[in-house]
Amino acid sequence: GDTAASRYDFFDDITFTKPGVYQFVVQETVPADATDGVKNGITYTADKKIVTVTVTDDGDGTMTAKVGGDPLAFTNEYEATGKLENVAGTKTITGRDFKKGDSFTFNVTGSATTLDGGTFTGTVPVPNNKNTVTINPESGTSAEVDFGTITFTQEGIYTYTFTEQAPEGATEENHWTVNGITYDVVEKTIVVKVEDVDHNGTFKVTVTDPDDGNIASSLAWNNTYKAEPGEATISGGKQLEGRDWIADHDSFEFKLT
């Protein structure tokens, strides 16, 4: 087919044999299998154009036809989308099980370039249009971190960075540890290539990093729990009845088992 953005030739010439005023209705035919006027990413127009042709007899054996009315300009819109579904990772803990009250928050940010590495103009989508996901596992040692689906409306190379949010009090100086839990603050990244290959309204979406496309293997966070040693003081009293203590004579031994 024609790769130009515009075409101007629609119909063959019309031959008139009688003078008069002729009106024609010109309308784009919407494909029968279009959904709400859309097929393969193309939105068809329902506009109707009225063309008036006035034909006059010049009296010399010829007739003149003058065309008026609406300009025959029809505009279609093309829009492609693509989705990366099931963007999810895992959260594990060693040293204890998850328990009620546990809460872990993860952040996601995105950047993009054009397919050839140029400057990207537009909005970089994030999973489920949210930059933050919080989970609250109450049992076991592993939990899913479900970020959701990324919906793309532009071609490009997209890079997403995922991080676990360290809670208040966790710093580099204390090795990101609070309440015995050491948090995994290492950044995780995935790279997604989005391209309009078939020009049918659906982008081809490919995870290029990791190489095997296994997102879950890249989005894995492991926290460790370790309780600090605790101390307890056990004390009691000793009483002797019948006489007083004799210094340097009385001796008693106690055993803790």
mmCIF file of C-alpha atoms in Angstrom:
data_model
loop_
_atom_site.group_PDB
_atom_site.id
_atom_site.type_symbol
_atom_site.label_atom_id
_atom_site.label_comp_id
_atom_site.label_asym_id
_atom_site.label_seq_id
_atom_site.Cartn_x
_atom_site.Cartn_y
_atom_site.Cartn_z
ATOM 1 C CA GLY A 1 0.000 0.000 0.000
ATOM 2 C CA ASP A 2 0.880 3.657 -0.170
ATOM 3 C CA THR A 3 3.207 4.740 2.630
ATOM 4 C CA ALA A 4 2.459 8.464 2.265
ATOM 5 C CA ALA A 5 0.538 10.187 5.056
ATOM 6 C CA SER A 6 -1.919 11.772 2.596
ATOM 7 C CA ARG A 7 -3.576 10.962 -0.704
ATOM 8 C CA TYR A 8 -5.740 13.230 -2.813
ATOM 9 C CA ASP A 9 -7.187 11.113 -5.627
ATOM 10 C CA PHE A 10 -10.541 9.557 -4.832
ATOM 11 C CA PHE A 11 -12.766 9.066 -7.839
ATOM 12 C CA ASP A 12 -12.540 8.906 -11.612
ATOM 13 C CA ASP A 13 -13.921 11.745 -13.757
ATOM 14 C CA ILE A 14 -17.707 12.027 -14.074
ATOM 15 C CA THR A 15 -19.176 12.715 -17.522
ATOM 16 C CA PHE A 16 -22.288 14.863 -17.588
ATOM 17 C CA THR A 17 -24.663 14.895 -20.604
ATOM 18 C CA LYS A 18 -27.226 17.351 -19.306
ATOM 19 C CA PRO A 19 -26.920 20.737 -17.642
ATOM 20 C CA GLY A 20 -28.117 21.024 -14.070
ATOM 21 C CA VAL A 21 -27.098 21.050 -10.426
ATOM 22 C CA TYR A 22 -25.896 17.731 -9.109
ATOM 23 C CA GLN A 23 -25.214 16.853 -5.489
ATOM 24 C CA PHE A 24 -23.128 13.969 -4.257
ATOM 25 C CA VAL A 25 -22.637 12.626 -0.733
ATOM 26 C CA VAL A 26 -19.165 11.340 -0.081
ATOM 27 C CA GLN A 27 -18.555 9.231 3.018
ATOM 28 C CA GLU A 28 -15.795 6.908 4.110
ATOM 29 C CA THR A 29 -16.797 3.270 4.368
ATOM 30 C CA VAL A 30 -16.131 1.885 7.832
ATOM 31 C CA PRO A 31 -14.998 -1.771 7.681
ATOM 32 C CA ALA A 32 -17.733 -4.158 8.746
ATOM 33 C CA ASP A 33 -15.456 -5.781 11.324
ATOM 34 C CA ALA A 34 -14.400 -2.488 12.936
ATOM 35 C CA THR A 35 -15.168 -2.076 16.626
ATOM 36 C CA ASP A 36 -16.589 1.335 17.455
ATOM 37 C CA GLY A 37 -15.143 2.566 14.189
ATOM 38 C CA VAL A 38 -11.650 1.243 14.932
ATOM 39 C CA LYS A 39 -9.762 -1.491 13.116
ATOM 40 C CA ASN A 40 -6.063 -2.306 13.400
ATOM 41 C CA GLY A 41 -5.482 0.889 15.327
ATOM 42 C CA ILE A 42 -7.111 3.116 12.694
ATOM 43 C CA THR A 43 -10.136 5.176 13.689
ATOM 44 C CA TYR A 44 -12.356 5.684 10.655
ATOM 45 C CA THR A 45 -14.292 8.891 10.198
ATOM 46 C CA ALA A 46 -18.053 9.010 9.869
ATOM 47 C CA ASP A 47 -18.003 12.496 8.347
ATOM 48 C CA LYS A 48 -20.239 13.143 5.360
ATOM 49 C CA LYS A 49 -19.166 15.604 2.672
ATOM 50 C CA ILE A 50 -21.582 17.236 0.259
ATOM 51 C CA VAL A 51 -20.215 18.027 -3.201
ATOM 52 C CA THR A 52 -22.230 20.219 -5.609
ATOM 53 C CA VAL A 53 -21.523 20.189 -9.347
ATOM 54 C CA THR A 54 -23.131 22.890 -11.467
ATOM 55 C CA VAL A 55 -23.193 22.008 -15.179
ATOM 56 C CA THR A 56 -24.029 24.707 -17.752
ATOM 57 C CA ASP A 57 -24.462 24.544 -21.536
ATOM 58 C CA ASP A 58 -22.025 26.946 -23.191
ATOM 59 C CA GLY A 59 -24.131 27.019 -26.367
ATOM 60 C CA ASP A 60 -21.222 25.919 -28.560
ATOM 61 C CA GLY A 61 -21.627 22.192 -28.174
ATOM 62 C CA THR A 62 -19.743 22.060 -24.893
ATOM 63 C CA MET A 63 -20.721 22.130 -21.244
ATOM 64 C CA THR A 64 -18.848 23.532 -18.261
ATOM 65 C CA ALA A 65 -18.878 21.831 -14.854
ATOM 66 C CA LYS A 66 -18.000 23.768 -11.686
ATOM 67 C CA VAL A 67 -17.407 21.900 -8.438
ATOM 68 C CA GLY A 68 -18.335 23.402 -5.080
ATOM 69 C CA GLY A 69 -19.393 22.336 -1.621
ATOM 70 C CA ASP A 70 -17.404 20.701 1.147
ATOM 71 C CA PRO A 71 -13.702 20.047 0.709
ATOM 72 C CA LEU A 72 -13.113 16.329 0.377
ATOM 73 C CA ALA A 73 -10.730 16.040 3.290
ATOM 74 C CA PHE A 74 -10.990 12.956 5.491
ATOM 75 C CA THR A 75 -8.650 12.395 8.448
ATOM 76 C CA ASN A 76 -8.073 9.060 10.112
ATOM 77 C CA GLU A 77 -6.230 8.616 13.382
ATOM 78 C CA TYR A 78 -3.842 5.760 14.057
ATOM 79 C CA GLU A 79 -3.023 4.687 17.586
ATOM 80 C CA ALA A 80 -1.135 1.632 18.761
ATOM 81 C CA THR A 81 -0.821 0.285 22.278
ATOM 82 C CA GLY A 82 1.026 -2.561 23.927
ATOM 83 C CA LYS A 83 1.078 -4.142 27.348
ATOM 84 C CA LEU A 84 3.611 -5.781 29.612
ATOM 85 C CA GLU A 85 1.536 -7.801 32.026
ATOM 86 C CA ASN A 86 2.368 -9.577 35.263
ATOM 87 C CA VAL A 87 5.208 -7.311 36.332
ATOM 88 C CA ALA A 88 5.912 -8.977 39.648
ATOM 89 C CA GLY A 89 8.728 -9.990 41.941
ATOM 90 C CA THR A 90 9.237 -11.807 45.211
ATOM 91 C CA LYS A 91 9.981 -10.753 48.745
ATOM 92 C CA THR A 92 11.641 -13.263 51.066
ATOM 93 C CA ILE A 93 12.791 -13.116 54.655
ATOM 94 C CA THR A 94 15.251 -15.346 56.471
ATOM 95 C CA GLY A 95 15.638 -15.645 60.221
ATOM 96 C CA ARG A 96 11.901 -15.667 60.963
ATOM 97 C CA ASP A 97 8.512 -15.856 59.264
ATOM 98 C CA PHE A 98 6.470 -12.885 58.205
ATOM 99 C CA LYS A 99 4.033 -11.824 60.892
ATOM 100 C CA LYS A 100 1.061 -9.540 61.354
ATOM 101 C CA GLY A 101 2.154 -5.941 61.224
ATOM 102 C CA ASP A 102 4.939 -6.479 58.688
ATOM 103 C CA SER A 103 4.856 -3.929 55.887
ATOM 104 C CA PHE A 104 7.211 -3.520 52.937
ATOM 105 C CA THR A 105 7.079 -0.759 50.334
ATOM 106 C CA PHE A 106 8.611 -0.738 46.860
ATOM 107 C CA ASN A 107 9.151 2.156 44.456
ATOM 108 C CA VAL A 108 9.318 2.081 40.662
ATOM 109 C CA THR A 109 10.577 4.795 38.334
ATOM 110 C CA GLY A 110 10.943 4.795 34.560
ATOM 111 C CA SER A 111 12.933 6.478 31.831
ATOM 112 C CA ALA A 112 12.972 6.053 28.061
ATOM 113 C CA THR A 113 14.731 6.756 24.800
ATOM 114 C CA THR A 114 13.573 6.452 21.219
ATOM 115 C CA LEU A 115 14.296 3.180 19.438
ATOM 116 C CA ASP A 116 17.483 4.656 18.001
ATOM 117 C CA GLY A 117 18.623 6.024 21.358
ATOM 118 C CA GLY A 118 17.408 9.574 20.864
ATOM 119 C CA THR A 119 15.548 11.875 23.222
ATOM 120 C CA PHE A 120 12.150 10.560 24.245
ATOM 121 C CA THR A 121 9.268 13.010 24.306
ATOM 122 C CA GLY A 122 6.161 11.924 26.072
ATOM 123 C CA THR A 123 5.095 10.273 29.286
ATOM 124 C CA VAL A 124 6.811 7.155 30.576
ATOM 125 C CA PRO A 125 4.114 4.834 31.924
ATOM 126 C CA VAL A 126 4.555 2.890 35.169
ATOM 127 C CA PRO A 127 2.784 -0.303 36.252
ATOM 128 C CA ASN A 128 -0.888 0.321 37.038
ATOM 129 C CA ASN A 129 -0.050 4.056 36.916
ATOM 130 C CA LYS A 130 1.406 3.810 40.418
ATOM 131 C CA ASN A 131 4.967 4.501 41.545
ATOM 132 C CA THR A 132 4.591 2.720 44.881
ATOM 133 C CA VAL A 133 3.432 -0.736 45.941
ATOM 134 C CA THR A 134 3.069 -1.887 49.559
ATOM 135 C CA ILE A 135 2.633 -5.484 50.705
ATOM 136 C CA ASN A 136 1.667 -6.737 54.171
ATOM 137 C CA PRO A 137 2.509 -10.460 54.419
ATOM 138 C CA GLU A 138 1.475 -12.135 57.665
ATOM 139 C CA SER A 139 2.901 -15.648 57.339
ATOM 140 C CA GLY A 140 5.478 -17.746 55.548
ATOM 141 C CA THR A 141 8.878 -16.584 54.332
ATOM 142 C CA SER A 142 8.037 -15.569 50.752
ATOM 143 C CA ALA A 143 5.496 -13.127 49.305
ATOM 144 C CA GLU A 144 4.648 -11.822 45.851
ATOM 145 C CA VAL A 145 5.231 -8.176 44.980
ATOM 146 C CA ASP A 146 2.676 -7.497 42.240
ATOM 147 C CA PHE A 147 3.353 -4.229 40.407
ATOM 148 C CA GLY A 148 0.694 -4.888 37.753
ATOM 149 C CA THR A 149 0.600 -4.045 34.046
ATOM 150 C CA ILE A 150 2.475 -1.418 32.056
ATOM 151 C CA THR A 151 0.498 0.002 29.113
ATOM 152 C CA PHE A 152 2.562 1.610 26.362
ATOM 153 C CA THR A 153 1.294 4.172 23.865
ATOM 154 C CA GLN A 154 4.631 5.057 22.243
ATOM 155 C CA GLU A 155 7.521 3.164 20.730
ATOM 156 C CA GLY A 156 10.800 3.308 22.601
ATOM 157 C CA ILE A 157 13.323 1.677 24.884
ATOM 158 C CA TYR A 158 12.058 1.827 28.465
ATOM 159 C CA THR A 159 14.172 1.280 31.576
ATOM 160 C CA TYR A 160 12.473 0.669 34.908
ATOM 161 C CA THR A 161 14.185 0.821 38.278
ATOM 162 C CA PHE A 162 12.659 -0.934 41.278
ATOM 163 C CA THR A 163 13.791 -0.363 44.861
ATOM 164 C CA GLU A 164 12.713 -1.450 48.293
ATOM 165 C CA GLN A 165 11.981 1.557 50.446
ATOM 166 C CA ALA A 166 14.005 1.491 53.636
ATOM 167 C CA PRO A 167 11.916 2.451 56.687
ATOM 168 C CA GLU A 168 12.676 5.396 58.915
ATOM 169 C CA GLY A 169 15.798 4.737 60.952
ATOM 170 C CA ALA A 170 17.433 2.432 58.408
ATOM 171 C CA THR A 171 20.632 4.025 57.130
ATOM 172 C CA GLU A 172 23.807 3.054 55.374
ATOM 173 C CA GLU A 173 25.638 3.424 58.689
ATOM 174 C CA ASN A 174 23.507 0.730 60.375
ATOM 175 C CA HIS A 175 23.504 -1.428 57.231
ATOM 176 C CA TRP A 176 19.842 -0.605 56.549
ATOM 177 C CA THR A 177 18.723 -2.477 59.657
ATOM 178 C CA VAL A 178 15.722 -1.611 61.829
ATOM 179 C CA ASN A 179 14.074 -3.804 64.487
ATOM 180 C CA GLY A 180 16.387 -6.655 63.561
ATOM 181 C CA ILE A 181 15.427 -6.626 59.856
ATOM 182 C CA THR A 182 18.099 -5.822 57.290
ATOM 183 C CA TYR A 183 16.456 -4.399 54.182
ATOM 184 C CA ASP A 184 17.523 -5.139 50.607
ATOM 185 C CA VAL A 185 17.970 -1.671 49.092
ATOM 186 C CA VAL A 186 19.862 -2.737 45.970
ATOM 187 C CA GLU A 187 18.246 -1.319 42.823
ATOM 188 C CA LYS A 188 16.706 -3.807 40.378
ATOM 189 C CA THR A 189 16.189 -2.904 36.719
ATOM 190 C CA ILE A 190 14.406 -4.245 33.671
ATOM 191 C CA VAL A 191 14.574 -2.944 30.096
ATOM 192 C CA VAL A 192 11.622 -3.160 27.694
ATOM 193 C CA LYS A 193 11.632 -2.611 23.928
ATOM 194 C CA VAL A 194 8.357 -1.384 22.425
ATOM 195 C CA GLU A 195 8.038 -1.254 18.643
ATOM 196 C CA ASP A 196 5.282 -1.059 16.041
ATOM 197 C CA VAL A 197 6.250 -4.010 13.870
ATOM 198 C CA ASP A 198 3.004 -5.030 12.186
ATOM 199 C CA HIS A 199 1.290 -1.605 12.149
ATOM 200 C CA ASN A 200 -1.950 -3.216 13.249
ATOM 201 C CA GLY A 201 -2.570 -1.191 16.394
ATOM 202 C CA THR A 202 -0.691 -3.531 18.706
ATOM 203 C CA PHE A 203 2.918 -2.920 19.711
ATOM 204 C CA LYS A 204 5.441 -5.698 20.030
ATOM 205 C CA VAL A 205 6.640 -5.573 23.650
ATOM 206 C CA THR A 206 9.868 -7.400 24.482
ATOM 207 C CA VAL A 207 11.803 -7.608 27.740
ATOM 208 C CA THR A 208 15.443 -7.256 26.678
ATOM 209 C CA ASP A 209 16.993 -7.177 30.159
ATOM 210 C CA PRO A 210 17.097 -9.700 31.721
ATOM 211 C CA ASP A 211 18.087 -11.549 28.572
ATOM 212 C CA ASP A 212 15.758 -14.468 29.260
ATOM 213 C CA GLY A 213 12.794 -12.163 29.864
ATOM 214 C CA ASN A 214 12.263 -13.591 33.351
ATOM 215 C CA ILE A 215 11.231 -10.483 35.259
ATOM 216 C CA ALA A 216 10.618 -12.323 38.523
ATOM 217 C CA SER A 217 14.242 -13.462 38.685
ATOM 218 C CA SER A 218 15.402 -9.845 38.560
ATOM 219 C CA LEU A 219 12.827 -8.460 40.953
ATOM 220 C CA ALA A 220 13.801 -10.493 43.997
ATOM 221 C CA TRP A 221 14.369 -8.940 47.397
ATOM 222 C CA ASN A 222 15.630 -10.807 50.463
ATOM 223 C CA ASN A 223 15.517 -9.412 53.974
ATOM 224 C CA THR A 224 17.222 -11.021 56.930
ATOM 225 C CA TYR A 225 16.149 -10.977 60.548
ATOM 226 C CA LYS A 226 18.552 -11.304 63.447
ATOM 227 C CA ALA A 227 17.707 -10.611 67.067
ATOM 228 C CA GLU A 228 20.327 -8.960 69.250
ATOM 229 C CA PRO A 229 21.498 -11.006 72.305
ATOM 230 C CA GLY A 230 19.403 -10.334 75.409
ATOM 231 C CA GLU A 231 20.392 -10.451 79.074
ATOM 232 C CA ALA A 232 18.366 -11.502 82.113
ATOM 233 C CA THR A 233 19.251 -11.212 85.799
ATOM 234 C CA ILE A 234 18.024 -14.017 88.061
ATOM 235 C CA SER A 235 18.198 -13.221 91.765
ATOM 236 C CA GLY A 236 16.856 -14.655 94.992
ATOM 237 C CA GLY A 237 17.435 -14.716 98.755
ATOM 238 C CA LYS A 238 18.967 -17.184 101.225
ATOM 239 C CA GLN A 239 17.788 -17.413 104.830
ATOM 240 C CA LEU A 240 19.253 -19.495 107.659
ATOM 241 C CA GLU A 241 17.003 -20.270 110.623
ATOM 242 C CA GLY A 242 18.192 -21.466 114.037
ATOM 243 C CA ARG A 243 21.428 -19.503 114.230
ATOM 244 C CA ASP A 244 23.288 -16.641 112.693
ATOM 245 C CA TRP A 245 25.663 -16.819 109.768
ATOM 246 C CA ILE A 246 29.227 -17.774 110.683
ATOM 247 C CA ALA A 247 31.683 -15.809 108.628
ATOM 248 C CA ASP A 248 34.213 -17.791 106.644
ATOM 249 C CA HIS A 249 32.411 -20.958 107.661
ATOM 250 C CA ASP A 250 29.012 -21.097 106.032
ATOM 251 C CA SER A 251 28.981 -21.813 102.305
ATOM 252 C CA PHE A 252 26.062 -22.669 100.007
ATOM 253 C CA GLU A 253 26.079 -23.556 96.306
ATOM 254 C CA PHE A 254 23.169 -23.127 93.823
ATOM 255 C CA LYS A 255 22.813 -24.709 90.389
ATOM 256 C CA LEU A 256 20.829 -23.298 87.444
ATOM 257 C CA THR A 257 19.593 -25.966 85.056
#
